[in-house]
Short mmCIF file of C-alpha atoms in Angstrom, two decimals:
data_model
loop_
_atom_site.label_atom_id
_atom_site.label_comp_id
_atom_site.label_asym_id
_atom_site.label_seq_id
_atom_site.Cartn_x
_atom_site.Cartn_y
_atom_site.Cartn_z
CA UNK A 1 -14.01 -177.03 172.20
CA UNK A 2 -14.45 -177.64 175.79
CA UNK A 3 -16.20 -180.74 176.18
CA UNK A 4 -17.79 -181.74 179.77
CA UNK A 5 -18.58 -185.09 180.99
CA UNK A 6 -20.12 -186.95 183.91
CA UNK A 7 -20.66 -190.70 184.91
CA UNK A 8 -22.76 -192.45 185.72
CA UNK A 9 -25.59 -191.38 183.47
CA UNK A 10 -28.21 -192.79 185.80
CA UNK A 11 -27.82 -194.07 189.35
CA UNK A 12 -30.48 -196.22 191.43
CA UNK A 13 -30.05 -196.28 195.00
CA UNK A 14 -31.84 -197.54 197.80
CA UNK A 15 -32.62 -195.22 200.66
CA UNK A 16 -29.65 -194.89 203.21
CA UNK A 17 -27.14 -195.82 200.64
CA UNK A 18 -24.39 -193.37 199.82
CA UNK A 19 -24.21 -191.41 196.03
CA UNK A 20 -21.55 -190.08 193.90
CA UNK A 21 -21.42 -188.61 190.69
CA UNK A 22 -18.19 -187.55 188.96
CA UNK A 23 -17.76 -184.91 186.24
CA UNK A 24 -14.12 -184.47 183.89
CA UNK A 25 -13.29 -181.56 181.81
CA UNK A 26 -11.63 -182.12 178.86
CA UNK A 27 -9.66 -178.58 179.63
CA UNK A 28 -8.24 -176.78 182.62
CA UNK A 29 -10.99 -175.07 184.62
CA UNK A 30 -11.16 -171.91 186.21
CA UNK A 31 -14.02 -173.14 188.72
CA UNK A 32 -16.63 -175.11 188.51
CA UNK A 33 -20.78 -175.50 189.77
CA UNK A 34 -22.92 -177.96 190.45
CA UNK A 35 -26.70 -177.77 189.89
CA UNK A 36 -29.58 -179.91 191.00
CA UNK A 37 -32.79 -180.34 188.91
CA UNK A 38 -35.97 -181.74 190.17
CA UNK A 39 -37.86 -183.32 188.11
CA UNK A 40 -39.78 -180.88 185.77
CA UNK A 41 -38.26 -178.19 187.49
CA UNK A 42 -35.54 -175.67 186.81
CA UNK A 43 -31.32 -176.14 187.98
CA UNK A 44 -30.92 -175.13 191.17
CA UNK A 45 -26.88 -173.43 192.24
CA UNK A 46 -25.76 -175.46 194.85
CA UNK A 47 -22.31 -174.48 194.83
CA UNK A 48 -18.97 -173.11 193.33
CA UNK A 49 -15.44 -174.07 193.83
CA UNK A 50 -12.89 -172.78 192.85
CA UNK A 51 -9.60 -174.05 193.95
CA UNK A 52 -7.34 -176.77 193.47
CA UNK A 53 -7.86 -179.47 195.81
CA UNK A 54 -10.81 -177.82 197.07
CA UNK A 55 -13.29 -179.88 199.60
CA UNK A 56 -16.65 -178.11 200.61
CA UNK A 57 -19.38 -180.00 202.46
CA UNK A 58 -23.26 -178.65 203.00
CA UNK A 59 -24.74 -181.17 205.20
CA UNK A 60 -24.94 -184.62 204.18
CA UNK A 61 -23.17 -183.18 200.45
CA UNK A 62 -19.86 -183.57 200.05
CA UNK A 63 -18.04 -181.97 196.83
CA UNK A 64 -14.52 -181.73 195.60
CA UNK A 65 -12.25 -180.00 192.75
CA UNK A 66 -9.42 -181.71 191.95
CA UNK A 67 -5.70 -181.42 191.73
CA UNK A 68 -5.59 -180.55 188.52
CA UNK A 69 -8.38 -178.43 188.14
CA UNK A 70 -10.31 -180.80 185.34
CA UNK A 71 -12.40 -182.99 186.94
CA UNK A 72 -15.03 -182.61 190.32
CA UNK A 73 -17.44 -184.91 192.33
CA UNK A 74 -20.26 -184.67 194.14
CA UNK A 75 -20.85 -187.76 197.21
CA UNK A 76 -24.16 -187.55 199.21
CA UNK A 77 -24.18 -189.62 201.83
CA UNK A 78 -26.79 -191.57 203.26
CA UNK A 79 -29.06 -190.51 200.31
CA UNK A 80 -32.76 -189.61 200.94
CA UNK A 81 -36.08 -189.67 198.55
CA UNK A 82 -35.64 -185.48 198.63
CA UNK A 83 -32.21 -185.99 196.88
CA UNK A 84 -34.48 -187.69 193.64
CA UNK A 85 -33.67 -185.18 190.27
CA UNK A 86 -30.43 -184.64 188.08
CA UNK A 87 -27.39 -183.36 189.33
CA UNK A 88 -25.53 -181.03 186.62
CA UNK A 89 -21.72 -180.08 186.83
CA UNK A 90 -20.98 -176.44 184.93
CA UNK A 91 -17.45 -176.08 184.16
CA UNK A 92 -15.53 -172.68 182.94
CA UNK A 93 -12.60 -172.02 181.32
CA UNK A 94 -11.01 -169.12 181.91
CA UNK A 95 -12.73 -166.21 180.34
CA UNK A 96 -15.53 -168.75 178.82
CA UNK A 97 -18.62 -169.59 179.30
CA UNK A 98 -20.03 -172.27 181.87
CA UNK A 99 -20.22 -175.57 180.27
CA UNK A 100 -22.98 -178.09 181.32
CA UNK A 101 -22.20 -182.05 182.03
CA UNK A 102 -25.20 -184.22 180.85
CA UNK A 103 -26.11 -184.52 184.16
CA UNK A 104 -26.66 -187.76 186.56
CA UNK A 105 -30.35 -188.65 187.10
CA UNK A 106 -30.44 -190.09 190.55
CA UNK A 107 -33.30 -192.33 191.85
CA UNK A 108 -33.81 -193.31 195.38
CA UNK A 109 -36.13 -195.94 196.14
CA UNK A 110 -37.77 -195.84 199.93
CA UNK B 1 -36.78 -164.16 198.92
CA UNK B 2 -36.35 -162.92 195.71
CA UNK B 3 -36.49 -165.14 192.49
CA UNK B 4 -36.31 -164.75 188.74
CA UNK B 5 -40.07 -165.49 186.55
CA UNK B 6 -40.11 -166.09 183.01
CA UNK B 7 -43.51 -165.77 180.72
CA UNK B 8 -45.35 -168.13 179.67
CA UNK B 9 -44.43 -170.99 181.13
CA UNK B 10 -45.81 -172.63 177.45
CA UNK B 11 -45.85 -171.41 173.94
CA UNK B 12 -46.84 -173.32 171.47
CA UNK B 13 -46.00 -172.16 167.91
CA UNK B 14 -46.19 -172.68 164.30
CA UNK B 15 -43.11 -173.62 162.20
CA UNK B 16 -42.10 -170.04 160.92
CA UNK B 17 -43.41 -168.13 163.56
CA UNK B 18 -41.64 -166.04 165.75
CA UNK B 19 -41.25 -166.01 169.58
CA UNK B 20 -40.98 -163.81 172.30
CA UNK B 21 -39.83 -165.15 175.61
CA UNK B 22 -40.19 -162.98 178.43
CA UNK B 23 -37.96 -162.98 181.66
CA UNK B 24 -37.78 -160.99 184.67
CA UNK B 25 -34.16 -161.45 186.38
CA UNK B 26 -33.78 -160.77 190.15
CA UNK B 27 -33.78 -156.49 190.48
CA UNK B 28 -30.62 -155.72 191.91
CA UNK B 29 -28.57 -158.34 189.76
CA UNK B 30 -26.67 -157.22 186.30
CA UNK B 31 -25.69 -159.92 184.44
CA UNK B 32 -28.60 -161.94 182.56
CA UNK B 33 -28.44 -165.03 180.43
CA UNK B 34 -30.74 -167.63 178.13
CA UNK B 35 -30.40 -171.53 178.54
CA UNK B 36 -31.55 -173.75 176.85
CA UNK B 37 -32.68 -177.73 177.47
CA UNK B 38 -34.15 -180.44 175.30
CA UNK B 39 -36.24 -182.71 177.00
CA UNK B 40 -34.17 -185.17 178.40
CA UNK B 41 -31.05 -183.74 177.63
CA UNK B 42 -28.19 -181.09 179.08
CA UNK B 43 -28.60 -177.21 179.96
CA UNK B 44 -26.74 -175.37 177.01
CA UNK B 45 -25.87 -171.87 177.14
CA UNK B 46 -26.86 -169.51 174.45
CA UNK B 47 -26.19 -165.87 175.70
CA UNK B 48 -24.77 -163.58 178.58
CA UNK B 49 -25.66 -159.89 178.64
CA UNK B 50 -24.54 -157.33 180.58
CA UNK B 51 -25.11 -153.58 180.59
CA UNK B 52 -27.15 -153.60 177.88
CA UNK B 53 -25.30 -156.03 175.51
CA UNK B 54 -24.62 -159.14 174.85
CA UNK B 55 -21.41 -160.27 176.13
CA UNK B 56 -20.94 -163.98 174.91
CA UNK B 57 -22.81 -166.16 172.83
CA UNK B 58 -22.54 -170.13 171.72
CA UNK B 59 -22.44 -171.27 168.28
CA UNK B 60 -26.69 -172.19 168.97
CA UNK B 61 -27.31 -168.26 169.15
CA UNK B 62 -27.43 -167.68 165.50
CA UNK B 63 -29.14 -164.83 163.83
CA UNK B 64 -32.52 -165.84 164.13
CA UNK B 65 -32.07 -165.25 167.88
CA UNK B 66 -31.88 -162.06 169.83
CA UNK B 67 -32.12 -160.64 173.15
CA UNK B 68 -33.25 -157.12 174.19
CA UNK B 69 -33.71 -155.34 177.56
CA UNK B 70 -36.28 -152.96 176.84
CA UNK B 71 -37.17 -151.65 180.63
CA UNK B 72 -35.16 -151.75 183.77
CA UNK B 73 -36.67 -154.97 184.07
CA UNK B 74 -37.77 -157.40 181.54
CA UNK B 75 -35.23 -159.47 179.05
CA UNK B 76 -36.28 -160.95 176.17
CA UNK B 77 -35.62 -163.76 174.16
CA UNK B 78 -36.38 -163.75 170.47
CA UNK B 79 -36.77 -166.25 168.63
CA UNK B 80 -37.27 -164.66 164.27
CA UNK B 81 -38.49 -167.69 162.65
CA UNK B 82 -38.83 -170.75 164.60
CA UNK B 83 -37.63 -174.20 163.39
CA UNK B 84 -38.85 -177.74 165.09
CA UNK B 85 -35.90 -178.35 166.83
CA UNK B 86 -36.14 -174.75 168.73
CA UNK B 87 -39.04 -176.97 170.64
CA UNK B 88 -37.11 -176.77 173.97
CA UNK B 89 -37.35 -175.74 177.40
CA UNK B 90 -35.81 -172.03 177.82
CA UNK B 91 -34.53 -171.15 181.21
CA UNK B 92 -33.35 -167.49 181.89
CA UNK B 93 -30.72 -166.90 184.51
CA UNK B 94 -29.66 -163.69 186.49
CA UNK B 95 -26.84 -163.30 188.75
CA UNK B 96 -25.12 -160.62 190.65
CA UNK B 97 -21.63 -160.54 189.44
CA UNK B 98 -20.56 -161.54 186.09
CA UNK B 99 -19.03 -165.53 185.00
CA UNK B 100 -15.46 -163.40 184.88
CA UNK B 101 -15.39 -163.14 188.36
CA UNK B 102 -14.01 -166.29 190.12
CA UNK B 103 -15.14 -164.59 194.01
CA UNK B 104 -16.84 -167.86 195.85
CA UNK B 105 -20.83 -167.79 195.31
CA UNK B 106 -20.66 -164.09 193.39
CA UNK B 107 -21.62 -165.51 190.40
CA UNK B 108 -24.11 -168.04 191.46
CA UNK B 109 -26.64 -167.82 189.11
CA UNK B 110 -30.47 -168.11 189.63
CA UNK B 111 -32.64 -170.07 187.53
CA UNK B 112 -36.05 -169.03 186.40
CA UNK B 113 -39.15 -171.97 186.16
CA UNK B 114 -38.42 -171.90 182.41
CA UNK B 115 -40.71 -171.60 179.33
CA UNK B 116 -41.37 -174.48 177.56
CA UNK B 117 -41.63 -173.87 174.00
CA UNK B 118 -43.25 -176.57 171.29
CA UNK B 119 -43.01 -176.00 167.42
CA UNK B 120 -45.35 -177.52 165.31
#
C-alpha cells in the first residue's frame, strides 16, 4: 500500500534560522496537504497542491509539489517560536484516501 | 467562524466496554470523517462518509467500529467492545467537498479538538 514518509523526524532550530521538512510518496499522487499540529492540539489545513511543479507561498511558508508528483516540502523561513508543533504531509492517490507522513516535530529555541 | 466540536474531550473506559464518540461537523459541509492518533505518533484515517454512508474505510475500521449520523447534525463514532490499544486520540473532520475532488482548497478539511480516549 501507499506508504508516506517525511525527514527529518525532529528538527531544532534557533530563532531566525530557516526550516524545511520534506515528505516522499512511495506512489504517484493526485495532490497533496500539509497540516500543522500544536502541541496538544488538533492538525490544522494549511494547504493543498495539486500540480506538478507546483510552488505556493503564505507568508514566510514556502511549499512545493514536485515534478513527479511523489514527493513535497515545506521551507519556513526565518522561523519563529509560533511555528513550534508538528508539521504533517497527507498524500492521495487517485481515488484513495489521504495518507498521513509521521510528521516533523519542529522546535525553535528564542 | 465556524468550527467542528467533538464530545468529550476524555473518556475513560473499561476493557470491553463500548464507546460513543460524539462529533458535530461544520453545518453546511457534507463529507465527514474519523482520525485517529496515538500519542506520539501519525494521524491515520479510519472512515469517510458521505450522504449518509460510509464511503471508504482503512483496514483499522474493523467491525467493532461504526459510524452513524443520527440528526442533521451529530456523527458518531462507535467503538463495540474496546481493546487497550483503541486508547488513542480521535479527531473528527468535516469538509465541504469530498477527497475525490482535486478543486484547490475544496476539500480542505477541518479538524475538531479531538477526544482523547484511555482503556483500562
Amino acid at each position: 500500500g501507499q506508504q508516506v514518509m517525511q525527514i527529518p523526524q525532529y528538527q531544532h532550530v534557533q530563532e531566525g534560522e530557516d526550516f524545511t521538512t520534506y515528505c516522499n510518496s512511495s506512489t504517484t499522487l493526485s495532490n497533496i496537504q500539509w497540516y500543522k499540529q500544536r502541541p496538544g492540539g488538533h492538525p490544522v489545513f494549511l494547504i493543498q497542491l495539486v500540480k506538478s511543479g507546483e510552488v505556493k507561498k503564505q507568508k514566510r511558508l514556502t511549499f512545493q509539489f514536485g515534478e513527479a508528483k511523489k514527493n513535497s516540502s515545506l521551507h519556513i523561513t526565518a522561523t519563529q517560536t509560533t511555528d513550534v508543533g508538528t508539521y504533517f504531509c497527507a498524500g492521495r492517490e487517485y481515488g484513495q484516501n489521504f495518507v498521513f507522513g509521521p510528521g516533523t516535530r519542529l522546535s525553535v529555541l528564542p | 467562524e465556524p468550527e467542528v466540536t467533538q464530545t468529550p474531550s476524555h473518556q475513560v473506559t473499561q476493557m470491553g466496554q463500548e464507546v460513543i464518540l460524539r462529533c458535530v461537523p461544520i453545518s453546511n459541509h457534507l463529507y465527514f470523517y474519523w482520525y485517529r492518533q496515538i500519542l506520539g505518533q501519525k494521524v491515520e484515517f479510519l472512515v469517510s462518509f458521505y450522504n449518509n454512508e460510509i464511503s471508504e474505510k482503512s483496514e483499522i475500521f474493523d467491525d467493532q467500529f461504526s459510524v452513524e449520523r443520527p440528526d442533521g447534525s451529530n456523527f458518531t463514532l462507535k467503538i463495540r467492545s474496546t481493546k487497550l490499544e483503541d486508547s488513542a486520540m480521535y479527531f473528527c473532520a468535516s469538509s465541504a467537498s469530498g477527497l475525490a475532488g482535486s478543486s484547490d482548497g475544496y476539500n480542505e478539511q477541518f479538524f475538531g479538538p479531538g477526544t482523547r480516549l484511555t482503556v483500562l
